[in-house]
Amino acid sequence: MAQARAFTPSQGGDPQMAALKLPPHSIEAEQSLLGGLVLDNSAWDRIADQVSEVDFYRDDHRRIFRHIARLIEAGRPADVVTVYESLEKSAEAEQAGGMAYLGEIANNTPSAANIKRYAEIVRERAILRKLVAVGDEIAASALNPAGREAKALLDEAESKVFEIKDAGARTTEGFTAIQPLLGQVVDRIQELYDREHPSDITGIPTGFHDLDMKTSGFQPGDMVIVAGRPSMGKTAFALNIAEHVALESKLPVAIFSMEMPGTQLAMRFLSSVGRLDQHRVRTGRLNDDEWQRM
């Protein structure tokens, strides 16, 4: 299998120390991934959502992957010959190593059986390289803040790291076959059928009877969006559900509000649980009975 291109250390540097500073990568995993795709085009479905062209460390590998992807997505075969022809038409054959390198990659890859793991390795190394690059940017900003305060630098650093995290999250699962999902669904239906006390509410009740009858309660994994015009009671509705789940179902609830501070949310909760008039609570005009209820 072809070796990585020689690294030329900066003039006057220590070659061994310079080699240690190579960005994280795995030439073998990249070659095996490309070879697996050439040997078995159907393996594309197993890695298409896990790795992209920019995840490859070497430029020749990025070029080869790009042309393999184009051929497969166009419904055309991608083997050594067709990939080489595609590269040649784009005047990239020489930069990609030519026919000899394509043949070497294919010959040195036994099969596509482990291609999903190869893709994971390639993707992981790409994320590490991004972390290294962002780390260098953060260090450079700290050494030369250009008048920016430390808080601004921290916010910028946090944003850059989260961008890497969000980009990496897209590759964790991959496609899911329907067969295991159907098995899980059947098991869930059987579990509901075997309950000692059958109920129309199979999830978490909201406290609103009509809503619960339509949804069977909030189910695991649900994303529920409450939409409406301003001042129509969306926040109050959501807080009432949170209150019911916390007090009646005894389940933990987290609330993230972009509109009001935590003290105002807590005041609303107090008013709701104590059955107190919110205006009287906000103004502090409570009588003895209301103080007792609060």
PDB file of C-alpha atoms in Angstrom:
ATOM      1  CA  MET A   1       0.000   0.000   0.000  1.00  0.00           C
ATOM      2  CA  ALA A   2       1.332   3.456  -0.903  1.00  0.00           C
ATOM      3  CA  GLN A   3       3.090   5.341   1.837  1.00  0.00           C
ATOM      4  CA  ALA A   4       2.317   8.883   2.977  1.00  0.00           C
ATOM      5  CA  ARG A   5       4.172  11.598   1.129  1.00  0.00           C
ATOM      6  CA  ALA A   6       7.412  12.633   2.763  1.00  0.00           C
ATOM      7  CA  PHE A   7       7.141  15.498   5.224  1.00  0.00           C
ATOM      8  CA  THR A   8       9.677  18.271   4.712  1.00  0.00           C
ATOM      9  CA  PRO A   9      10.511  19.918   8.036  1.00  0.00           C
ATOM     10  CA  SER A  10      11.031  23.642   8.185  1.00  0.00           C
ATOM     11  CA  GLN A  11      14.588  24.766   7.636  1.00  0.00           C
ATOM     12  CA  GLY A  12      16.708  24.437  10.743  1.00  0.00           C
ATOM     13  CA  GLY A  13      14.098  22.373  12.599  1.00  0.00           C
ATOM     14  CA  ASP A  14      14.382  18.948  14.172  1.00  0.00           C
ATOM     15  CA  PRO A  15      12.922  16.373  11.704  1.00  0.00           C
ATOM     16  CA  GLN A  16      11.750  14.108  14.525  1.00  0.00           C
ATOM     17  CA  MET A  17       9.969  16.941  16.326  1.00  0.00           C
ATOM     18  CA  ALA A  18       8.464  18.170  13.060  1.00  0.00           C
ATOM     19  CA  ALA A  19       7.113  14.698  12.309  1.00  0.00           C
ATOM     20  CA  LEU A  20       5.363  14.665  15.665  1.00  0.00           C
ATOM     21  CA  LYS A  21       3.475  17.801  14.624  1.00  0.00           C
ATOM     22  CA  LEU A  22       1.817  16.196  11.606  1.00  0.00           C
ATOM     23  CA  PRO A  23      -1.951  16.691  11.791  1.00  0.00           C
ATOM     24  CA  PRO A  24      -3.884  13.595  12.935  1.00  0.00           C
ATOM     25  CA  HIS A  25      -4.638  11.281  10.017  1.00  0.00           C
ATOM     26  CA  SER A  26      -4.684   7.651   8.918  1.00  0.00           C
ATOM     27  CA  ILE A  27      -3.427   7.057   5.394  1.00  0.00           C
ATOM     28  CA  GLU A  28      -4.237   3.356   5.712  1.00  0.00           C
ATOM     29  CA  ALA A  29      -7.871   4.002   6.643  1.00  0.00           C
ATOM     30  CA  GLU A  30      -8.273   6.462   3.771  1.00  0.00           C
ATOM     31  CA  GLN A  31      -6.783   3.999   1.280  1.00  0.00           C
ATOM     32  CA  SER A  32      -8.891   1.119   2.599  1.00  0.00           C
ATOM     33  CA  LEU A  33     -12.052   3.223   2.404  1.00  0.00           C
ATOM     34  CA  LEU A  34     -11.374   4.171  -1.208  1.00  0.00           C
ATOM     35  CA  GLY A  35     -10.360   0.618  -2.102  1.00  0.00           C
ATOM     36  CA  GLY A  36     -13.498  -0.789  -0.496  1.00  0.00           C
ATOM     37  CA  LEU A  37     -15.711   1.533  -2.538  1.00  0.00           C
ATOM     38  CA  VAL A  38     -13.952   0.576  -5.762  1.00  0.00           C
ATOM     39  CA  LEU A  39     -14.324  -3.135  -4.962  1.00  0.00           C
ATOM     40  CA  ASP A  40     -17.964  -2.887  -3.855  1.00  0.00           C
ATOM     41  CA  ASN A  41     -19.997   0.120  -4.991  1.00  0.00           C
ATOM     42  CA  SER A  42     -22.943  -1.002  -2.839  1.00  0.00           C
ATOM     43  CA  ALA A  43     -20.838  -0.190   0.241  1.00  0.00           C
ATOM     44  CA  TRP A  44     -21.493   3.473  -0.559  1.00  0.00           C
ATOM     45  CA  ASP A  45     -24.837   3.302   1.235  1.00  0.00           C
ATOM     46  CA  ARG A  46     -23.052   2.334   4.465  1.00  0.00           C
ATOM     47  CA  ILE A  47     -20.717   5.333   4.550  1.00  0.00           C
ATOM     48  CA  ALA A  48     -22.328   8.064   2.427  1.00  0.00           C
ATOM     49  CA  ASP A  49     -23.632   9.999   5.434  1.00  0.00           C
ATOM     50  CA  GLN A  50     -20.545   9.405   7.558  1.00  0.00           C
ATOM     51  CA  VAL A  51     -17.704  10.870   5.557  1.00  0.00           C
ATOM     52  CA  SER A  52     -17.254  13.587   2.952  1.00  0.00           C
ATOM     53  CA  GLU A  53     -14.529  14.732   0.599  1.00  0.00           C
ATOM     54  CA  VAL A  54     -13.136  17.300   3.044  1.00  0.00           C
ATOM     55  CA  ASP A  55     -12.583  14.616   5.694  1.00  0.00           C
ATOM     56  CA  PHE A  56      -9.644  13.131   3.780  1.00  0.00           C
ATOM     57  CA  TYR A  57      -6.170  14.272   4.780  1.00  0.00           C
ATOM     58  CA  ARG A  58      -4.449  13.785   1.440  1.00  0.00           C
ATOM     59  CA  ASP A  59      -5.372  15.815  -1.610  1.00  0.00           C
ATOM     60  CA  ASP A  60      -5.132  12.828  -3.973  1.00  0.00           C
ATOM     61  CA  HIS A  61      -7.542  10.882  -1.773  1.00  0.00           C
ATOM     62  CA  ARG A  62     -10.000  13.786  -1.786  1.00  0.00           C
ATOM     63  CA  ARG A  63      -9.921  13.840  -5.574  1.00  0.00           C
ATOM     64  CA  ILE A  64     -10.417  10.074  -5.859  1.00  0.00           C
ATOM     65  CA  PHE A  65     -13.294  10.079  -3.363  1.00  0.00           C
ATOM     66  CA  ARG A  66     -14.993  12.962  -5.181  1.00  0.00           C
ATOM     67  CA  HIS A  67     -14.993  11.080  -8.491  1.00  0.00           C
ATOM     68  CA  ILE A  68     -16.075   7.787  -6.917  1.00  0.00           C
ATOM     69  CA  ALA A  69     -19.007   9.604  -5.303  1.00  0.00           C
ATOM     70  CA  ARG A  70     -19.981  11.282  -8.581  1.00  0.00           C
ATOM     71  CA  LEU A  71     -20.014   7.988 -10.460  1.00  0.00           C
ATOM     72  CA  ILE A  72     -21.976   6.065  -7.840  1.00  0.00           C
ATOM     73  CA  GLU A  73     -24.517   8.843  -7.301  1.00  0.00           C
ATOM     74  CA  ALA A  74     -25.023   9.000 -11.070  1.00  0.00           C
ATOM     75  CA  GLY A  75     -25.805   5.274 -11.086  1.00  0.00           C
ATOM     76  CA  ARG A  76     -22.624   4.413 -12.988  1.00  0.00           C
ATOM     77  CA  PRO A  77     -20.016   1.798 -11.986  1.00  0.00           C
ATOM     78  CA  ALA A  78     -16.971   3.069 -10.102  1.00  0.00           C
ATOM     79  CA  ASP A  79     -14.012   0.743 -10.636  1.00  0.00           C
ATOM     80  CA  VAL A  80     -10.330   1.406 -11.285  1.00  0.00           C
ATOM     81  CA  VAL A  81     -10.874   2.061 -14.987  1.00  0.00           C
ATOM     82  CA  THR A  82     -13.979   4.253 -14.729  1.00  0.00           C
ATOM     83  CA  VAL A  83     -12.597   6.294 -11.840  1.00  0.00           C
ATOM     84  CA  TYR A  84      -9.360   6.857 -13.770  1.00  0.00           C
ATOM     85  CA  GLU A  85     -11.296   7.957 -16.854  1.00  0.00           C
ATOM     86  CA  SER A  86     -13.351  10.366 -14.753  1.00  0.00           C
ATOM     87  CA  LEU A  87     -10.191  11.821 -13.229  1.00  0.00           C
ATOM     88  CA  GLU A  88      -8.567  12.101 -16.642  1.00  0.00           C
ATOM     89  CA  LYS A  89     -11.531  14.003 -18.089  1.00  0.00           C
ATOM     90  CA  SER A  90     -11.164  16.524 -15.273  1.00  0.00           C
ATOM     91  CA  ALA A  91      -7.388  16.715 -15.771  1.00  0.00           C
ATOM     92  CA  GLU A  92      -6.874  15.364 -12.247  1.00  0.00           C
ATOM     93  CA  ALA A  93      -5.498  11.904 -13.023  1.00  0.00           C
ATOM     94  CA  GLU A  94      -1.879  12.877 -12.448  1.00  0.00           C
ATOM     95  CA  GLN A  95      -2.629  14.678  -9.167  1.00  0.00           C
ATOM     96  CA  ALA A  96      -4.530  11.591  -7.956  1.00  0.00           C
ATOM     97  CA  GLY A  97      -1.615   9.235  -8.611  1.00  0.00           C
ATOM     98  CA  GLY A  98      -2.741   7.846 -11.945  1.00  0.00           C
ATOM     99  CA  MET A  99      -3.905   4.373 -12.863  1.00  0.00           C
ATOM    100  CA  ALA A 100      -1.044   2.748 -10.947  1.00  0.00           C
ATOM    101  CA  TYR A 101      -2.088   4.229  -7.600  1.00  0.00           C
ATOM    102  CA  LEU A 102      -5.760   3.404  -8.147  1.00  0.00           C
ATOM    103  CA  GLY A 103      -4.817  -0.186  -8.902  1.00  0.00           C
ATOM    104  CA  GLU A 104      -2.592  -0.339  -5.836  1.00  0.00           C
ATOM    105  CA  ILE A 105      -5.387   0.880  -3.565  1.00  0.00           C
ATOM    106  CA  ALA A 106      -7.824  -1.680  -4.955  1.00  0.00           C
ATOM    107  CA  ASN A 107      -5.334  -4.566  -4.828  1.00  0.00           C
ATOM    108  CA  ASN A 108      -4.280  -3.855  -1.238  1.00  0.00           C
ATOM    109  CA  THR A 109      -7.845  -3.741   0.093  1.00  0.00           C
ATOM    110  CA  PRO A 110      -9.109  -7.293   0.745  1.00  0.00           C
ATOM    111  CA  SER A 111     -12.807  -6.387   0.891  1.00  0.00           C
ATOM    112  CA  ALA A 112     -15.353  -3.756   1.877  1.00  0.00           C
ATOM    113  CA  ALA A 113     -16.479  -5.726   4.939  1.00  0.00           C
ATOM    114  CA  ASN A 114     -14.995  -3.212   7.410  1.00  0.00           C
ATOM    115  CA  ILE A 115     -15.605  -0.086   5.350  1.00  0.00           C
ATOM    116  CA  LYS A 116     -17.887   1.477   7.968  1.00  0.00           C
ATOM    117  CA  ARG A 117     -15.058   1.373  10.501  1.00  0.00           C
ATOM    118  CA  TYR A 118     -12.639   2.841   7.956  1.00  0.00           C
ATOM    119  CA  ALA A 119     -15.070   5.730   7.454  1.00  0.00           C
ATOM    120  CA  GLU A 120     -15.313   6.265  11.211  1.00  0.00           C
ATOM    121  CA  ILE A 121     -11.523   6.473  11.493  1.00  0.00           C
ATOM    122  CA  VAL A 122     -11.264   8.938   8.603  1.00  0.00           C
ATOM    123  CA  ARG A 123     -13.997  11.098  10.114  1.00  0.00           C
ATOM    124  CA  GLU A 124     -12.508  10.992  13.622  1.00  0.00           C
ATOM    125  CA  ARG A 125      -9.115  12.097  12.331  1.00  0.00           C
ATOM    126  CA  ALA A 126     -10.768  14.941  10.413  1.00  0.00           C
ATOM    127  CA  ILE A 127     -12.457  16.160  13.595  1.00  0.00           C
ATOM    128  CA  LEU A 128      -9.139  16.018  15.450  1.00  0.00           C
ATOM    129  CA  ARG A 129      -7.497  18.102  12.719  1.00  0.00           C
ATOM    130  CA  LYS A 130     -10.243  20.696  13.052  1.00  0.00           C
ATOM    131  CA  LEU A 131      -9.679  20.773  16.810  1.00  0.00           C
ATOM    132  CA  VAL A 132      -5.972  21.347  16.256  1.00  0.00           C
ATOM    133  CA  ALA A 133      -6.697  24.191  13.827  1.00  0.00           C
ATOM    134  CA  VAL A 134      -9.231  25.809  16.151  1.00  0.00           C
ATOM    135  CA  GLY A 135      -6.836  25.406  19.072  1.00  0.00           C
ATOM    136  CA  ASP A 136      -4.177  27.278  17.112  1.00  0.00           C
ATOM    137  CA  GLU A 137      -6.687  30.038  16.285  1.00  0.00           C
ATOM    138  CA  ILE A 138      -7.739  30.338  19.929  1.00  0.00           C
ATOM    139  CA  ALA A 139      -4.117  30.521  21.068  1.00  0.00           C
ATOM    140  CA  ALA A 140      -3.343  33.166  18.441  1.00  0.00           C
ATOM    141  CA  SER A 141      -6.348  35.246  19.539  1.00  0.00           C
ATOM    142  CA  ALA A 142      -5.284  35.025  23.186  1.00  0.00           C
ATOM    143  CA  LEU A 143      -1.728  36.081  22.354  1.00  0.00           C
ATOM    144  CA  ASN A 144      -2.950  38.964  20.190  1.00  0.00           C
ATOM    145  CA  PRO A 145      -6.440  39.944  21.416  1.00  0.00           C
ATOM    146  CA  ALA A 146      -6.515  43.113  19.282  1.00  0.00           C
ATOM    147  CA  GLY A 147      -8.406  45.028  21.955  1.00  0.00           C
ATOM    148  CA  ARG A 148     -11.026  42.354  22.574  1.00  0.00           C
ATOM    149  CA  GLU A 149     -11.953  41.476  26.145  1.00  0.00           C
ATOM    150  CA  ALA A 150     -11.396  38.008  27.560  1.00  0.00           C
ATOM    151  CA  LYS A 151     -15.138  37.299  27.607  1.00  0.00           C
ATOM    152  CA  ALA A 152     -15.400  37.998  23.875  1.00  0.00           C
ATOM    153  CA  LEU A 153     -12.481  35.667  23.210  1.00  0.00           C
ATOM    154  CA  LEU A 154     -14.099  32.963  25.342  1.00  0.00           C
ATOM    155  CA  ASP A 155     -17.394  33.310  23.477  1.00  0.00           C
ATOM    156  CA  GLU A 156     -15.594  33.070  20.149  1.00  0.00           C
ATOM    157  CA  ALA A 157     -13.611  30.022  21.277  1.00  0.00           C
ATOM    158  CA  GLU A 158     -16.748  28.313  22.558  1.00  0.00           C
ATOM    159  CA  SER A 159     -18.557  29.011  19.291  1.00  0.00           C
ATOM    160  CA  LYS A 160     -15.757  27.504  17.220  1.00  0.00           C
ATOM    161  CA  VAL A 161     -15.598  24.347  19.330  1.00  0.00           C
ATOM    162  CA  PHE A 162     -19.371  23.905  19.204  1.00  0.00           C
ATOM    163  CA  GLU A 163     -19.273  24.242  15.413  1.00  0.00           C
ATOM    164  CA  ILE A 164     -16.931  21.253  15.301  1.00  0.00           C
ATOM    165  CA  LYS A 165     -19.178  19.323  17.679  1.00  0.00           C
ATOM    166  CA  ASP A 166     -22.290  20.033  15.604  1.00  0.00           C
ATOM    167  CA  ALA A 167     -20.539  19.043  12.385  1.00  0.00           C
ATOM    168  CA  GLY A 168     -19.276  15.819  13.965  1.00  0.00           C
ATOM    169  CA  ALA A 169     -22.696  14.847  15.272  1.00  0.00           C
ATOM    170  CA  ARG A 170     -24.046  14.220  11.775  1.00  0.00           C
ATOM    171  CA  THR A 171     -21.871  11.144  11.344  1.00  0.00           C
ATOM    172  CA  THR A 172     -22.588   9.171  14.492  1.00  0.00           C
ATOM    173  CA  GLU A 173     -25.532   7.033  13.486  1.00  0.00           C
ATOM    174  CA  GLY A 174     -25.659   6.370   9.771  1.00  0.00           C
ATOM    175  CA  PHE A 175     -28.594   4.727   8.031  1.00  0.00           C
ATOM    176  CA  THR A 176     -30.852   2.428  10.025  1.00  0.00           C
ATOM    177  CA  ALA A 177     -32.343  -0.669   8.446  1.00  0.00           C
ATOM    178  CA  ILE A 178     -36.118  -1.064   8.725  1.00  0.00           C
ATOM    179  CA  GLN A 179     -36.013  -4.631  10.072  1.00  0.00           C
ATOM    180  CA  PRO A 180     -34.666  -3.864  13.576  1.00  0.00           C
ATOM    181  CA  LEU A 181     -36.987  -0.858  13.827  1.00  0.00           C
ATOM    182  CA  LEU A 182     -40.004  -3.027  13.059  1.00  0.00           C
ATOM    183  CA  GLY A 183     -38.866  -5.459  15.739  1.00  0.00           C
ATOM    184  CA  GLN A 184     -38.686  -2.647  18.299  1.00  0.00           C
ATOM    185  CA  VAL A 185     -42.153  -1.442  17.314  1.00  0.00           C
ATOM    186  CA  VAL A 186     -43.653  -4.922  17.695  1.00  0.00           C
ATOM    187  CA  ASP A 187     -41.991  -5.303  21.109  1.00  0.00           C
ATOM    188  CA  ARG A 188     -43.452  -1.956  22.206  1.00  0.00           C
ATOM    189  CA  ILE A 189     -46.939  -2.932  21.028  1.00  0.00           C
ATOM    190  CA  GLN A 190     -46.658  -6.242  22.886  1.00  0.00           C
ATOM    191  CA  GLU A 191     -45.536  -4.394  26.028  1.00  0.00           C
ATOM    192  CA  LEU A 192     -48.588  -2.121  25.836  1.00  0.00           C
ATOM    193  CA  TYR A 193     -50.881  -5.082  25.206  1.00  0.00           C
ATOM    194  CA  ASP A 194     -49.583  -6.956  28.268  1.00  0.00           C
ATOM    195  CA  ARG A 195     -50.111  -4.073  30.724  1.00  0.00           C
ATOM    196  CA  GLU A 196     -52.051  -4.925  33.874  1.00  0.00           C
ATOM    197  CA  HIS A 197     -53.907  -1.603  33.784  1.00  0.00           C
ATOM    198  CA  PRO A 198     -54.550  -0.577  30.162  1.00  0.00           C
ATOM    199  CA  SER A 199     -54.918   3.151  29.562  1.00  0.00           C
ATOM    200  CA  ASP A 200     -55.290   5.503  26.640  1.00  0.00           C
ATOM    201  CA  ILE A 201     -52.320   7.453  28.024  1.00  0.00           C
ATOM    202  CA  THR A 202     -49.145   5.567  27.102  1.00  0.00           C
ATOM    203  CA  GLY A 203     -46.748   8.483  27.462  1.00  0.00           C
ATOM    204  CA  ILE A 204     -46.358  11.407  29.859  1.00  0.00           C
ATOM    205  CA  PRO A 205     -49.688  13.176  30.520  1.00  0.00           C
ATOM    206  CA  THR A 206     -49.790  16.934  30.077  1.00  0.00           C
ATOM    207  CA  GLY A 207     -52.695  17.610  32.410  1.00  0.00           C
ATOM    208  CA  PHE A 208     -54.884  18.722  29.506  1.00  0.00           C
ATOM    209  CA  HIS A 209     -57.366  15.869  29.056  1.00  0.00           C
ATOM    210  CA  ASP A 210     -58.425  16.550  25.465  1.00  0.00           C
ATOM    211  CA  LEU A 211     -54.826  16.941  24.340  1.00  0.00           C
ATOM    212  CA  ASP A 212     -53.804  13.733  26.090  1.00  0.00           C
ATOM    213  CA  MET A 213     -56.638  11.835  24.401  1.00  0.00           C
ATOM    214  CA  LYS A 214     -55.318  12.887  20.997  1.00  0.00           C
ATOM    215  CA  THR A 215     -51.620  12.296  21.670  1.00  0.00           C
ATOM    216  CA  SER A 216     -51.763   9.477  24.266  1.00  0.00           C
ATOM    217  CA  GLY A 217     -49.375  11.679  26.218  1.00  0.00           C
ATOM    218  CA  PHE A 218     -45.930  12.885  25.214  1.00  0.00           C
ATOM    219  CA  GLN A 219     -43.895   9.954  23.906  1.00  0.00           C
ATOM    220  CA  PRO A 220     -40.121   9.435  24.291  1.00  0.00           C
ATOM    221  CA  GLY A 221     -38.290  11.311  21.551  1.00  0.00           C
ATOM    222  CA  ASP A 222     -41.186  13.646  20.739  1.00  0.00           C
ATOM    223  CA  MET A 223     -40.423  17.216  19.694  1.00  0.00           C
ATOM    224  CA  VAL A 224     -43.554  19.271  20.315  1.00  0.00           C
ATOM    225  CA  ILE A 225     -43.790  22.812  18.934  1.00  0.00           C
ATOM    226  CA  VAL A 226     -46.305  25.254  20.427  1.00  0.00           C
ATOM    227  CA  ALA A 227     -46.949  28.066  17.938  1.00  0.00           C
ATOM    228  CA  GLY A 228     -49.146  31.131  18.125  1.00  0.00           C
ATOM    229  CA  ARG A 229     -49.264  34.908  17.903  1.00  0.00           C
ATOM    230  CA  PRO A 230     -47.642  37.015  20.651  1.00  0.00           C
ATOM    231  CA  SER A 231     -49.429  37.189  24.013  1.00  0.00           C
ATOM    232  CA  MET A 232     -51.640  34.195  23.257  1.00  0.00           C
ATOM    233  CA  GLY A 233     -50.506  32.192  26.299  1.00  0.00           C
ATOM    234  CA  LYS A 234     -47.818  29.941  24.795  1.00  0.00           C
ATOM    235  CA  THR A 235     -45.457  30.338  27.742  1.00  0.00           C
ATOM    236  CA  ALA A 236     -48.254  29.875  30.282  1.00  0.00           C
ATOM    237  CA  PHE A 237     -49.392  26.727  28.471  1.00  0.00           C
ATOM    238  CA  ALA A 238     -45.862  25.289  28.437  1.00  0.00           C
ATOM    239  CA  LEU A 239     -45.371  26.142  32.121  1.00  0.00           C
ATOM    240  CA  ASN A 240     -48.650  24.443  33.022  1.00  0.00           C
ATOM    241  CA  ILE A 241     -47.465  21.276  31.295  1.00  0.00           C
ATOM    242  CA  ALA A 242     -44.092  21.483  33.042  1.00  0.00           C
ATOM    243  CA  GLU A 243     -45.843  21.982  36.389  1.00  0.00           C
ATOM    244  CA  HIS A 244     -48.091  18.954  35.844  1.00  0.00           C
ATOM    245  CA  VAL A 245     -45.210  16.710  34.774  1.00  0.00           C
ATOM    246  CA  ALA A 246     -43.084  17.757  37.752  1.00  0.00           C
ATOM    247  CA  LEU A 247     -45.776  17.683  40.462  1.00  0.00           C
ATOM    248  CA  GLU A 248     -48.111  14.935  39.279  1.00  0.00           C
ATOM    249  CA  SER A 249     -45.842  12.598  37.304  1.00  0.00           C
ATOM    250  CA  LYS A 250     -42.856  13.300  39.598  1.00  0.00           C
ATOM    251  CA  LEU A 251     -40.497  13.597  36.631  1.00  0.00           C
ATOM    252  CA  PRO A 252     -37.642  16.101  36.227  1.00  0.00           C
ATOM    253  CA  VAL A 253     -38.339  19.054  33.942  1.00  0.00           C
ATOM    254  CA  ALA A 254     -35.875  21.570  32.468  1.00  0.00           C
ATOM    255  CA  ILE A 255     -36.995  24.943  31.113  1.00  0.00           C
ATOM    256  CA  PHE A 256     -34.880  27.164  28.865  1.00  0.00           C
ATOM    257  CA  SER A 257     -36.373  30.612  28.329  1.00  0.00           C
ATOM    258  CA  MET A 258     -35.072  33.178  25.862  1.00  0.00           C
ATOM    259  CA  GLU A 259     -37.700  35.730  26.889  1.00  0.00           C
ATOM    260  CA  MET A 260     -37.707  36.093  30.675  1.00  0.00           C
ATOM    261  CA  PRO A 261     -35.339  35.526  33.609  1.00  0.00           C
ATOM    262  CA  GLY A 262     -35.648  32.601  35.975  1.00  0.00           C
ATOM    263  CA  THR A 263     -37.152  34.751  38.735  1.00  0.00           C
ATOM    264  CA  GLN A 264     -40.153  35.606  36.558  1.00  0.00           C
ATOM    265  CA  LEU A 265     -40.654  31.957  35.663  1.00  0.00           C
ATOM    266  CA  ALA A 266     -40.478  31.034  39.347  1.00  0.00           C
ATOM    267  CA  MET A 267     -43.031  33.761  40.149  1.00  0.00           C
ATOM    268  CA  ARG A 268     -45.391  32.296  37.574  1.00  0.00           C
ATOM    269  CA  PHE A 269     -44.975  28.854  39.102  1.00  0.00           C
ATOM    270  CA  LEU A 270     -45.728  30.199  42.565  1.00  0.00           C
ATOM    271  CA  SER A 271     -48.844  31.942  41.285  1.00  0.00           C
ATOM    272  CA  SER A 272     -50.059  28.831  39.501  1.00  0.00           C
ATOM    273  CA  VAL A 273     -49.415  26.329  42.284  1.00  0.00           C
ATOM    274  CA  GLY A 274     -50.747  28.659  44.997  1.00  0.00           C
ATOM    275  CA  ARG A 275     -53.715  29.746  42.879  1.00  0.00           C
ATOM    276  CA  LEU A 276     -52.669  33.363  43.329  1.00  0.00           C
ATOM    277  CA  ASP A 277     -53.387  36.375  41.162  1.00  0.00           C
ATOM    278  CA  GLN A 278     -50.187  37.151  39.243  1.00  0.00           C
ATOM    279  CA  HIS A 279     -50.729  40.907  39.413  1.00  0.00           C
ATOM    280  CA  ARG A 280     -51.069  40.805  43.211  1.00  0.00           C
ATOM    281  CA  VAL A 281     -47.915  38.658  43.426  1.00  0.00           C
ATOM    282  CA  ARG A 282     -45.947  41.058  41.191  1.00  0.00           C
ATOM    283  CA  THR A 283     -47.021  44.075  43.244  1.00  0.00           C
ATOM    284  CA  GLY A 284     -46.641  42.341  46.611  1.00  0.00           C
ATOM    285  CA  ARG A 285     -50.221  43.196  47.614  1.00  0.00           C
ATOM    286  CA  LEU A 286     -51.048  39.891  49.288  1.00  0.00           C
ATOM    287  CA  ASN A 287     -53.381  39.368  52.193  1.00  0.00           C
ATOM    288  CA  ASP A 288     -52.720  36.931  55.035  1.00  0.00           C
ATOM    289  CA  ASP A 289     -54.531  34.057  53.311  1.00  0.00           C
ATOM    290  CA  GLU A 290     -52.552  34.582  50.081  1.00  0.00           C
ATOM    291  CA  TRP A 291     -49.285  34.686  52.011  1.00  0.00           C
ATOM    292  CA  GLN A 292     -50.224  31.406  53.639  1.00  0.00           C
ATOM    293  CA  ARG A 293     -51.037  29.780  50.293  1.00  0.00           C
ATOM    294  CA  MET A 294     -47.781  31.005  48.806  1.00  0.00           C
TER     295      MET A 294
END
